[in-house]
PDB file of C-alpha atoms in Angstrom:
ATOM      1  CA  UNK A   1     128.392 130.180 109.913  1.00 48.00           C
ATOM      2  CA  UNK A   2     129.618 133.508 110.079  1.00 60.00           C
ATOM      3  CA  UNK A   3     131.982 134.510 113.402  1.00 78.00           C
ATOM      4  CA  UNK A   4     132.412 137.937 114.461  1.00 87.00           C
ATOM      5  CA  UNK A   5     136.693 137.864 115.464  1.00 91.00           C
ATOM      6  CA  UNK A   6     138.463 141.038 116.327  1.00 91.00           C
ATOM      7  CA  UNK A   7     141.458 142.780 114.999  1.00 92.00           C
ATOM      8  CA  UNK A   8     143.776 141.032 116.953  1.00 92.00           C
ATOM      9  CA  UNK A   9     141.745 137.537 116.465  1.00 92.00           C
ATOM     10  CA  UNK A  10     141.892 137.988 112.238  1.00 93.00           C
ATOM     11  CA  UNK A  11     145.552 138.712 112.488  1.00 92.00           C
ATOM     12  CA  UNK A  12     146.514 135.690 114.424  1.00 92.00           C
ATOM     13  CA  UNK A  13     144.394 133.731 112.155  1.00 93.00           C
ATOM     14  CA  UNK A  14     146.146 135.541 108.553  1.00 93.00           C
ATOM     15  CA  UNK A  15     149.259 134.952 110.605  1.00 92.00           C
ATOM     16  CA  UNK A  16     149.109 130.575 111.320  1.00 91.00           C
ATOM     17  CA  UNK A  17     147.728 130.562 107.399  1.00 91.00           C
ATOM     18  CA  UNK A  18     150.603 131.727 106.314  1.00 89.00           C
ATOM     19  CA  UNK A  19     152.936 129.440 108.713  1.00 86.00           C
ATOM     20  CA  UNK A  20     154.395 126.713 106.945  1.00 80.00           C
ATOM     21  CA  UNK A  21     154.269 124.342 109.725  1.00 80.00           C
ATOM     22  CA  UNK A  22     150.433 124.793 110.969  1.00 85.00           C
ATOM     23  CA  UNK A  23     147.952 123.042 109.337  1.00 87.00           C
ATOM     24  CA  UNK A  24     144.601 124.481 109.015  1.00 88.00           C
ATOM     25  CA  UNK A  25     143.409 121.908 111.532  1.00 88.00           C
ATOM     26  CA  UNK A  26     145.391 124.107 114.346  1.00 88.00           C
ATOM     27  CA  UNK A  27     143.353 126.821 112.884  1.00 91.00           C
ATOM     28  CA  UNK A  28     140.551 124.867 113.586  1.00 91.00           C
ATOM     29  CA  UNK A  29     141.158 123.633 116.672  1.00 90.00           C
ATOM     30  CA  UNK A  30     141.995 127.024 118.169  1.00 91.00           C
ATOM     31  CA  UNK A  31     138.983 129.538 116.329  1.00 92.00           C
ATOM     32  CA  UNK A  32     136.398 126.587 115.376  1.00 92.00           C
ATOM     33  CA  UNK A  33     136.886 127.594 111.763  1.00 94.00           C
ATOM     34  CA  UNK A  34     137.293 125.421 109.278  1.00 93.00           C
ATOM     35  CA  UNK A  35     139.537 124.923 105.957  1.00 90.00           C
ATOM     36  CA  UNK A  36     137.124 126.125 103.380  1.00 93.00           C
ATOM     37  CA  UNK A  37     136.420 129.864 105.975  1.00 94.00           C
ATOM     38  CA  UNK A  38     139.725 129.871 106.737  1.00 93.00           C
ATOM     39  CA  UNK A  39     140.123 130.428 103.210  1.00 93.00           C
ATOM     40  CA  UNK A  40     137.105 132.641 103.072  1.00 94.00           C
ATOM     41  CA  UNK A  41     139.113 135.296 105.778  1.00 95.00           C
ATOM     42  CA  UNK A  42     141.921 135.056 103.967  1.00 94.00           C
ATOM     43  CA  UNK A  43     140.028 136.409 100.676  1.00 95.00           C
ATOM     44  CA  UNK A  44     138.146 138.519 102.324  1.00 93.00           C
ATOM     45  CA  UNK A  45     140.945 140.274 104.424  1.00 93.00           C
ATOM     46  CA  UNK A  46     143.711 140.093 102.086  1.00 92.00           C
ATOM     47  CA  UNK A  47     144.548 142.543  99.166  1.00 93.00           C
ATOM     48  CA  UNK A  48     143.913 140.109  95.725  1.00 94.00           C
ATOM     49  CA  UNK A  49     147.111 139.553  94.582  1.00 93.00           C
ATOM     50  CA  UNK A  50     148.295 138.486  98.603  1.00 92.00           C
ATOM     51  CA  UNK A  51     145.501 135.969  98.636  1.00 93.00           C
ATOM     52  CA  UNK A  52     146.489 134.625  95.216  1.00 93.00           C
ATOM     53  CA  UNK A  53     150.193 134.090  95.734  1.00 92.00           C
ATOM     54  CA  UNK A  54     149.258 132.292  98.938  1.00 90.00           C
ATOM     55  CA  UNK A  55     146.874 130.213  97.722  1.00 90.00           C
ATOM     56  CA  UNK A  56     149.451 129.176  95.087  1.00 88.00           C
ATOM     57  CA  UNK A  57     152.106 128.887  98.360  1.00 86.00           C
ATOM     58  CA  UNK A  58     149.375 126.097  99.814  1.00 85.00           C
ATOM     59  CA  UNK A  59     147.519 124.435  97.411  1.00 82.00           C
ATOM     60  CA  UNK A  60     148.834 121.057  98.137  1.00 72.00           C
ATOM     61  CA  UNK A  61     151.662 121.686 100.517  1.00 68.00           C
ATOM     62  CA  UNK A  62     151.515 118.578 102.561  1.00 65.00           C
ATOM     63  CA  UNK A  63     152.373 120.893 106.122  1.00 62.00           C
ATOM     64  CA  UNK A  64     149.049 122.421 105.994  1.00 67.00           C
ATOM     65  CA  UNK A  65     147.260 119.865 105.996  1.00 58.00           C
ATOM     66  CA  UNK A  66     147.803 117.229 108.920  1.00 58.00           C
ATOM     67  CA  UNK A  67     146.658 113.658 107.055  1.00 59.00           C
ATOM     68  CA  UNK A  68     149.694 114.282 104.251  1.00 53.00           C
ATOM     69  CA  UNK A  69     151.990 115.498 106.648  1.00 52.00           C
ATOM     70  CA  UNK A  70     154.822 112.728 107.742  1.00 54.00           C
ATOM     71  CA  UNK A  71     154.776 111.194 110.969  1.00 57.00           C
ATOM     72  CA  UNK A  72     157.627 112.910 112.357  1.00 57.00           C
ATOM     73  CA  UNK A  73     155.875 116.306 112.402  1.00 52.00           C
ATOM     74  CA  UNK A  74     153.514 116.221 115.543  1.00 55.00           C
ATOM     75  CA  UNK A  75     153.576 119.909 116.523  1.00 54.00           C
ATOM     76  CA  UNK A  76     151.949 122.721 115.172  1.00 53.00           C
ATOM     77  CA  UNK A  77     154.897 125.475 115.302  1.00 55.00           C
ATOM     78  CA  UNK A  78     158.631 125.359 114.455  1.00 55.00           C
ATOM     79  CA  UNK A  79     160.231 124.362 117.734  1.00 55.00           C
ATOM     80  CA  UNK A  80     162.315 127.615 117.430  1.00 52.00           C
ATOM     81  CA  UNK A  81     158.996 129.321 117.884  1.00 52.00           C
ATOM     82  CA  UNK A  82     158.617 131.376 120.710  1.00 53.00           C
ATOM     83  CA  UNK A  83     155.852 129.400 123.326  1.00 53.00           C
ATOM     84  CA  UNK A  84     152.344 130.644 122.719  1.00 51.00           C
ATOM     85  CA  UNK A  85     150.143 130.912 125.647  1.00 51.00           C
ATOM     86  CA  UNK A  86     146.292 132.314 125.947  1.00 51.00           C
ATOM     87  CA  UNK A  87     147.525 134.351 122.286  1.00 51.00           C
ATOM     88  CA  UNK A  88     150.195 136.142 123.852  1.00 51.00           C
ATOM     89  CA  UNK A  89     153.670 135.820 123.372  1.00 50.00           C
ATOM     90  CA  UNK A  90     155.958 134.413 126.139  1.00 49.00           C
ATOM     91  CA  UNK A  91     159.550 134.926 126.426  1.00 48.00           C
ATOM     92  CA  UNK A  92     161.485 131.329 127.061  1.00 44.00           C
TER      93      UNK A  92
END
């Protein structure tokens, strides 16, 4: 199924894929897409050798991917993240 996102949408998206605490099931759970067209965006929105090098940074990594991560990771951001609300940035 093919979404129509905007600008702002596709960045946020490129942006938690290339986190290295958010698993794609926060991707998910926040734009209804899944692994497989999160990977998709990424290809299709990224210059060739970008996508490649972070498809080699993820293949496998157990933080992107919420079954292999350990059980002492339950949040989907590095707590020294700033808060996230409704897509915008707040301060603390």
């Amino acid at each position: 199924m093919k979404k129509n996102f905007t600008e702002r949408e596709i960045d946020r998206i490129i942006e938690m894929a290339w986190e290295d605490r958010t698993p794609f099931e926060a991707i998910t759970y926040q734009f209804g897409i899944s692994e497989q067209e999160t990977i998709e965006l990424m290809r299709r929105e990224m210059k060739r050798s970008s996508f490649k090098m972070w498809r080699k940074r993820v293949q496998g990594r157990s933080t992107k991917h919420a079954k292999l991560r350990t059980t002492n990771i339950d949040r989907f951001k590095c707590s020294r993240q700033r808060q996230i609300t409704g897509n915008k940035i707040a301060k603390r």
